[in-house]
């Protein structure tokens, strides 16, 4: 596992700071406005990531969206470039967090004018390795990730169950536990 548990963006021109905190197969993405409060037209952050050795960025998704001109809100999860994250911190669990190498994160401030048009400010980028150490010989690590979008009390919540290295029969038990809890999505990786 990489030695860096925290890394920071280095773009002095960006109006905010970016710090990534590594966890087990996840990253806490933290932004802080550099001077005072953000401007009144600031509406959040677009957050994207690139996998190790990847050739493109993928936007994180957000269930919260701005209402349309008719007042309806799109029920689909949208790119944070269209539905910015309206917090100064976010936890991301990449689908393939076990990939060796650094995940590159880009956070971009998003603004909205009086005509409800989005514009984008100067981004910050930082890279961090998320892959865990190799599992113990003869044992497998099961990571159960279940998205609780329908069941969650807060929009965008997800539950993550991370176990120490366990044997293959325990992976089957983890799958049964998730089914019994009625959790949707996700998978058990062995």
PDB file of C-alpha atoms in Angstrom:
ATOM      1  CA  UNK A   1       0.000   0.000   0.000  1.00  0.00           C
ATOM      2  CA  UNK A   2       1.239   3.503  -0.708  1.00  0.00           C
ATOM      3  CA  UNK A   3       2.715   5.484   2.149  1.00  0.00           C
ATOM      4  CA  UNK A   4       0.588   8.576   1.480  1.00  0.00           C
ATOM      5  CA  UNK A   5      -2.612   8.737   3.498  1.00  0.00           C
ATOM      6  CA  UNK A   6      -3.297  12.357   2.533  1.00  0.00           C
ATOM      7  CA  UNK A   7      -2.459  14.302  -0.601  1.00  0.00           C
ATOM      8  CA  UNK A   8      -3.328  17.852  -1.616  1.00  0.00           C
ATOM      9  CA  UNK A   9      -4.016  19.676  -4.861  1.00  0.00           C
ATOM     10  CA  UNK A  10      -1.376  22.184  -5.867  1.00  0.00           C
ATOM     11  CA  UNK A  11      -3.215  24.590  -8.205  1.00  0.00           C
ATOM     12  CA  UNK A  12      -2.603  28.025  -6.666  1.00  0.00           C
ATOM     13  CA  UNK A  13      -5.051  29.615  -9.143  1.00  0.00           C
ATOM     14  CA  UNK A  14      -8.017  27.570  -7.857  1.00  0.00           C
ATOM     15  CA  UNK A  15     -10.213  29.429  -5.321  1.00  0.00           C
ATOM     16  CA  UNK A  16     -10.314  26.371  -3.004  1.00  0.00           C
ATOM     17  CA  UNK A  17      -8.011  23.716  -1.610  1.00  0.00           C
ATOM     18  CA  UNK A  18      -8.387  20.002  -2.256  1.00  0.00           C
ATOM     19  CA  UNK A  19      -7.228  17.221   0.066  1.00  0.00           C
ATOM     20  CA  UNK A  20      -7.695  13.495  -0.452  1.00  0.00           C
ATOM     21  CA  UNK A  21      -7.703  11.131   2.525  1.00  0.00           C
ATOM     22  CA  UNK A  22      -7.183   7.429   1.744  1.00  0.00           C
ATOM     23  CA  UNK A  23      -9.230   4.710   3.401  1.00  0.00           C
ATOM     24  CA  UNK A  24      -9.616   1.007   2.614  1.00  0.00           C
ATOM     25  CA  UNK A  25     -10.759   1.101  -1.010  1.00  0.00           C
ATOM     26  CA  UNK A  26     -12.145   4.613  -0.675  1.00  0.00           C
ATOM     27  CA  UNK A  27     -11.200   8.271  -0.710  1.00  0.00           C
ATOM     28  CA  UNK A  28     -12.533  11.144   1.369  1.00  0.00           C
ATOM     29  CA  UNK A  29     -12.462  14.200  -0.885  1.00  0.00           C
ATOM     30  CA  UNK A  30     -12.312  17.456   1.075  1.00  0.00           C
ATOM     31  CA  UNK A  31     -12.505  20.992  -0.312  1.00  0.00           C
ATOM     32  CA  UNK A  32     -12.095  24.286   1.555  1.00  0.00           C
ATOM     33  CA  UNK A  33     -12.681  27.765   0.141  1.00  0.00           C
ATOM     34  CA  UNK A  34      -9.410  29.712   0.395  1.00  0.00           C
ATOM     35  CA  UNK A  35     -10.652  33.208   1.226  1.00  0.00           C
ATOM     36  CA  UNK A  36     -13.859  33.894   3.121  1.00  0.00           C
ATOM     37  CA  UNK A  37     -17.099  32.415   1.848  1.00  0.00           C
ATOM     38  CA  UNK A  38     -17.751  31.276  -1.727  1.00  0.00           C
ATOM     39  CA  UNK A  39     -19.548  33.764  -4.002  1.00  0.00           C
ATOM     40  CA  UNK A  40     -23.350  33.724  -4.035  1.00  0.00           C
ATOM     41  CA  UNK A  41     -23.462  32.117  -7.490  1.00  0.00           C
ATOM     42  CA  UNK A  42     -21.408  29.108  -6.303  1.00  0.00           C
ATOM     43  CA  UNK A  43     -23.588  25.951  -6.393  1.00  0.00           C
ATOM     44  CA  UNK A  44     -21.148  23.131  -5.592  1.00  0.00           C
ATOM     45  CA  UNK A  45     -18.373  20.984  -7.007  1.00  0.00           C
ATOM     46  CA  UNK A  46     -18.100  18.764 -10.050  1.00  0.00           C
ATOM     47  CA  UNK A  47     -15.962  15.788  -9.010  1.00  0.00           C
ATOM     48  CA  UNK A  48     -14.359  13.434 -11.503  1.00  0.00           C
ATOM     49  CA  UNK A  49     -11.774  10.674 -11.243  1.00  0.00           C
ATOM     50  CA  UNK A  50      -9.413   8.760 -13.517  1.00  0.00           C
ATOM     51  CA  UNK A  51      -8.446   5.183 -12.689  1.00  0.00           C
ATOM     52  CA  UNK A  52      -4.761   4.181 -12.551  1.00  0.00           C
ATOM     53  CA  UNK A  53      -3.377   3.968 -16.112  1.00  0.00           C
ATOM     54  CA  UNK A  54      -6.771   5.196 -17.385  1.00  0.00           C
ATOM     55  CA  UNK A  55      -7.210   7.478 -20.373  1.00  0.00           C
ATOM     56  CA  UNK A  56     -10.360   9.367 -19.335  1.00  0.00           C
ATOM     57  CA  UNK A  57     -12.129  10.936 -16.385  1.00  0.00           C
ATOM     58  CA  UNK A  58     -15.433   9.629 -15.035  1.00  0.00           C
ATOM     59  CA  UNK A  59     -17.760  12.023 -13.204  1.00  0.00           C
ATOM     60  CA  UNK A  60     -19.121  10.999  -9.835  1.00  0.00           C
ATOM     61  CA  UNK A  61     -22.916  10.741  -9.832  1.00  0.00           C
ATOM     62  CA  UNK A  62     -25.362  12.712  -7.705  1.00  0.00           C
ATOM     63  CA  UNK A  63     -29.024  11.912  -7.063  1.00  0.00           C
ATOM     64  CA  UNK A  64     -29.805  15.497  -6.192  1.00  0.00           C
ATOM     65  CA  UNK A  65     -30.558  17.738  -9.159  1.00  0.00           C
ATOM     66  CA  UNK A  66     -31.725  21.258  -9.869  1.00  0.00           C
ATOM     67  CA  UNK A  67     -35.430  21.594 -10.758  1.00  0.00           C
ATOM     68  CA  UNK A  68     -36.218  22.168 -14.435  1.00  0.00           C
ATOM     69  CA  UNK A  69     -38.198  25.105 -15.774  1.00  0.00           C
ATOM     70  CA  UNK A  70     -41.439  23.222 -15.033  1.00  0.00           C
ATOM     71  CA  UNK A  71     -40.328  22.549 -11.439  1.00  0.00           C
ATOM     72  CA  UNK A  72     -39.772  18.814 -11.934  1.00  0.00           C
ATOM     73  CA  UNK A  73     -36.539  17.231 -10.758  1.00  0.00           C
ATOM     74  CA  UNK A  74     -34.848  14.547 -12.841  1.00  0.00           C
ATOM     75  CA  UNK A  75     -35.078  11.297 -10.802  1.00  0.00           C
ATOM     76  CA  UNK A  76     -31.933   9.827 -12.429  1.00  0.00           C
ATOM     77  CA  UNK A  77     -28.442  10.010 -10.979  1.00  0.00           C
ATOM     78  CA  UNK A  78     -26.634  12.679 -12.966  1.00  0.00           C
ATOM     79  CA  UNK A  79     -23.024  13.631 -13.495  1.00  0.00           C
ATOM     80  CA  UNK A  80     -21.740  16.053 -10.877  1.00  0.00           C
ATOM     81  CA  UNK A  81     -20.894  18.316 -13.836  1.00  0.00           C
ATOM     82  CA  UNK A  82     -24.686  18.807 -14.154  1.00  0.00           C
ATOM     83  CA  UNK A  83     -25.695  18.167 -10.533  1.00  0.00           C
ATOM     84  CA  UNK A  84     -22.764  19.432  -8.471  1.00  0.00           C
ATOM     85  CA  UNK A  85     -22.007  18.098  -5.011  1.00  0.00           C
ATOM     86  CA  UNK A  86     -23.264  20.741  -2.591  1.00  0.00           C
ATOM     87  CA  UNK A  87     -20.951  19.779   0.252  1.00  0.00           C
ATOM     88  CA  UNK A  88     -17.309  20.487   0.931  1.00  0.00           C
ATOM     89  CA  UNK A  89     -16.567  16.797   1.463  1.00  0.00           C
ATOM     90  CA  UNK A  90     -17.520  13.600  -0.272  1.00  0.00           C
ATOM     91  CA  UNK A  91     -16.617   9.933   0.119  1.00  0.00           C
ATOM     92  CA  UNK A  92     -15.971   7.966  -3.053  1.00  0.00           C
ATOM     93  CA  UNK A  93     -15.811   4.176  -3.313  1.00  0.00           C
ATOM     94  CA  UNK A  94     -14.448   3.466  -6.805  1.00  0.00           C
ATOM     95  CA  UNK A  95     -15.816   0.340  -8.408  1.00  0.00           C
ATOM     96  CA  UNK A  96     -12.290  -0.996  -9.030  1.00  0.00           C
ATOM     97  CA  UNK A  97     -10.501   0.398  -5.970  1.00  0.00           C
ATOM     98  CA  UNK A  98      -8.154  -2.609  -5.925  1.00  0.00           C
ATOM     99  CA  UNK A  99      -6.352  -1.375  -9.064  1.00  0.00           C
ATOM    100  CA  UNK A 100      -2.671  -0.742  -8.424  1.00  0.00           C
ATOM    101  CA  UNK A 101      -1.549   2.818  -8.991  1.00  0.00           C
ATOM    102  CA  UNK A 102      -2.958   6.227  -8.238  1.00  0.00           C
ATOM    103  CA  UNK A 103      -6.500   7.441  -8.790  1.00  0.00           C
ATOM    104  CA  UNK A 104      -6.475  11.026 -10.054  1.00  0.00           C
ATOM    105  CA  UNK A 105      -9.315  13.178  -8.701  1.00  0.00           C
ATOM    106  CA  UNK A 106     -10.402  16.511 -10.176  1.00  0.00           C
ATOM    107  CA  UNK A 107     -12.719  18.882  -8.300  1.00  0.00           C
ATOM    108  CA  UNK A 108     -14.096  21.899 -10.147  1.00  0.00           C
ATOM    109  CA  UNK A 109     -16.175  24.711  -8.619  1.00  0.00           C
ATOM    110  CA  UNK A 110     -19.532  25.151 -10.358  1.00  0.00           C
ATOM    111  CA  UNK A 111     -21.425  28.438 -10.598  1.00  0.00           C
ATOM    112  CA  UNK A 112     -24.949  29.288 -11.775  1.00  0.00           C
ATOM    113  CA  UNK A 113     -26.028  32.643 -13.191  1.00  0.00           C
ATOM    114  CA  UNK A 114     -29.473  34.243 -13.000  1.00  0.00           C
ATOM    115  CA  UNK A 115     -30.493  32.419 -16.220  1.00  0.00           C
ATOM    116  CA  UNK A 116     -29.771  29.051 -14.494  1.00  0.00           C
ATOM    117  CA  UNK A 117     -26.743  28.415 -16.712  1.00  0.00           C
ATOM    118  CA  UNK A 118     -23.810  26.519 -15.200  1.00  0.00           C
ATOM    119  CA  UNK A 119     -20.208  27.622 -15.572  1.00  0.00           C
ATOM    120  CA  UNK A 120     -16.997  26.134 -14.238  1.00  0.00           C
ATOM    121  CA  UNK A 121     -14.074  27.633 -12.363  1.00  0.00           C
ATOM    122  CA  UNK A 122     -10.442  26.672 -11.954  1.00  0.00           C
ATOM    123  CA  UNK A 123     -10.092  23.002 -10.879  1.00  0.00           C
ATOM    124  CA  UNK A 124      -7.803  21.284  -8.389  1.00  0.00           C
ATOM    125  CA  UNK A 125      -6.338  17.817  -8.999  1.00  0.00           C
ATOM    126  CA  UNK A 126      -4.654  15.315  -6.691  1.00  0.00           C
ATOM    127  CA  UNK A 127      -3.726  11.633  -7.013  1.00  0.00           C
ATOM    128  CA  UNK A 128      -3.773   8.918  -4.363  1.00  0.00           C
ATOM    129  CA  UNK A 129      -3.357   5.128  -4.303  1.00  0.00           C
ATOM    130  CA  UNK A 130      -6.337   3.247  -2.859  1.00  0.00           C
ATOM    131  CA  UNK A 131      -5.399  -0.421  -3.359  1.00  0.00           C
ATOM    132  CA  UNK A 132      -4.962  -2.458  -0.182  1.00  0.00           C
ATOM    133  CA  UNK A 133      -2.041  -4.717   0.566  1.00  0.00           C
ATOM    134  CA  UNK A 134      -2.118  -8.198  -0.968  1.00  0.00           C
ATOM    135  CA  UNK A 135      -4.399 -10.643   0.871  1.00  0.00           C
ATOM    136  CA  UNK A 136      -2.839 -13.235   3.137  1.00  0.00           C
ATOM    137  CA  UNK A 137      -1.761 -16.470   1.438  1.00  0.00           C
ATOM    138  CA  UNK A 138      -4.629 -18.946   1.152  1.00  0.00           C
ATOM    139  CA  UNK A 139      -7.261 -16.421   2.150  1.00  0.00           C
ATOM    140  CA  UNK A 140      -9.371 -13.944   0.253  1.00  0.00           C
ATOM    141  CA  UNK A 141     -10.545 -10.519   1.148  1.00  0.00           C
ATOM    142  CA  UNK A 142     -14.240  -9.933   0.633  1.00  0.00           C
ATOM    143  CA  UNK A 143     -15.425  -6.411   0.156  1.00  0.00           C
ATOM    144  CA  UNK A 144     -19.166  -6.089   0.112  1.00  0.00           C
ATOM    145  CA  UNK A 145     -20.438  -2.838  -1.271  1.00  0.00           C
ATOM    146  CA  UNK A 146     -24.121  -2.194  -1.413  1.00  0.00           C
ATOM    147  CA  UNK A 147     -25.689   0.989  -2.602  1.00  0.00           C
ATOM    148  CA  UNK A 148     -28.674   1.925  -0.500  1.00  0.00           C
ATOM    149  CA  UNK A 149     -30.125   4.657  -2.699  1.00  0.00           C
ATOM    150  CA  UNK A 150     -33.712   3.464  -2.279  1.00  0.00           C
ATOM    151  CA  UNK A 151     -33.399   2.436   1.382  1.00  0.00           C
ATOM    152  CA  UNK A 152     -31.045   5.179   2.597  1.00  0.00           C
ATOM    153  CA  UNK A 153     -32.308   7.863   4.969  1.00  0.00           C
ATOM    154  CA  UNK A 154     -30.082  10.435   3.217  1.00  0.00           C
ATOM    155  CA  UNK A 155     -29.773  10.932  -0.504  1.00  0.00           C
ATOM    156  CA  UNK A 156     -26.633   9.359  -1.891  1.00  0.00           C
ATOM    157  CA  UNK A 157     -25.890   7.300   1.236  1.00  0.00           C
ATOM    158  CA  UNK A 158     -24.337   3.921   0.851  1.00  0.00           C
ATOM    159  CA  UNK A 159     -23.351   1.256   3.275  1.00  0.00           C
ATOM    160  CA  UNK A 160     -20.024  -0.425   2.914  1.00  0.00           C
ATOM    161  CA  UNK A 161     -19.056  -3.537   4.776  1.00  0.00           C
ATOM    162  CA  UNK A 162     -15.319  -4.118   4.726  1.00  0.00           C
ATOM    163  CA  UNK A 163     -13.997  -7.322   6.218  1.00  0.00           C
ATOM    164  CA  UNK A 164     -10.549  -8.505   7.134  1.00  0.00           C
ATOM    165  CA  UNK A 165      -9.188 -11.306   4.941  1.00  0.00           C
ATOM    166  CA  UNK A 166     -11.704 -14.148   5.104  1.00  0.00           C
ATOM    167  CA  UNK A 167     -12.067 -17.577   3.563  1.00  0.00           C
ATOM    168  CA  UNK A 168     -14.113 -18.317   0.433  1.00  0.00           C
ATOM    169  CA  UNK A 169     -17.024 -19.926   2.399  1.00  0.00           C
ATOM    170  CA  UNK A 170     -17.309 -16.663   4.341  1.00  0.00           C
ATOM    171  CA  UNK A 171     -17.725 -14.797   1.033  1.00  0.00           C
ATOM    172  CA  UNK A 172     -20.828 -16.886   0.373  1.00  0.00           C
ATOM    173  CA  UNK A 173     -22.111 -16.026   3.864  1.00  0.00           C
ATOM    174  CA  UNK A 174     -21.514 -12.321   3.162  1.00  0.00           C
ATOM    175  CA  UNK A 175     -23.572 -12.583  -0.034  1.00  0.00           C
ATOM    176  CA  UNK A 176     -26.420 -14.282   1.884  1.00  0.00           C
ATOM    177  CA  UNK A 177     -26.295 -11.597   4.601  1.00  0.00           C
ATOM    178  CA  UNK A 178     -26.644  -8.863   1.996  1.00  0.00           C
ATOM    179  CA  UNK A 179     -29.565 -10.644   0.311  1.00  0.00           C
ATOM    180  CA  UNK A 180     -31.238 -11.127   3.716  1.00  0.00           C
ATOM    181  CA  UNK A 181     -30.857  -7.404   4.417  1.00  0.00           C
ATOM    182  CA  UNK A 182     -32.519  -6.581   1.087  1.00  0.00           C
ATOM    183  CA  UNK A 183     -29.570  -4.553  -0.167  1.00  0.00           C
ATOM    184  CA  UNK A 184     -29.536  -3.647  -3.860  1.00  0.00           C
ATOM    185  CA  UNK A 185     -26.623  -3.314  -6.266  1.00  0.00           C
ATOM    186  CA  UNK A 186     -22.965  -3.851  -5.483  1.00  0.00           C
ATOM    187  CA  UNK A 187     -21.109  -7.131  -5.440  1.00  0.00           C
ATOM    188  CA  UNK A 188     -18.932  -9.377  -3.334  1.00  0.00           C
ATOM    189  CA  UNK A 189     -15.406  -9.486  -4.743  1.00  0.00           C
ATOM    190  CA  UNK A 190     -13.148 -12.378  -3.886  1.00  0.00           C
TER     191      UNK A 190
END
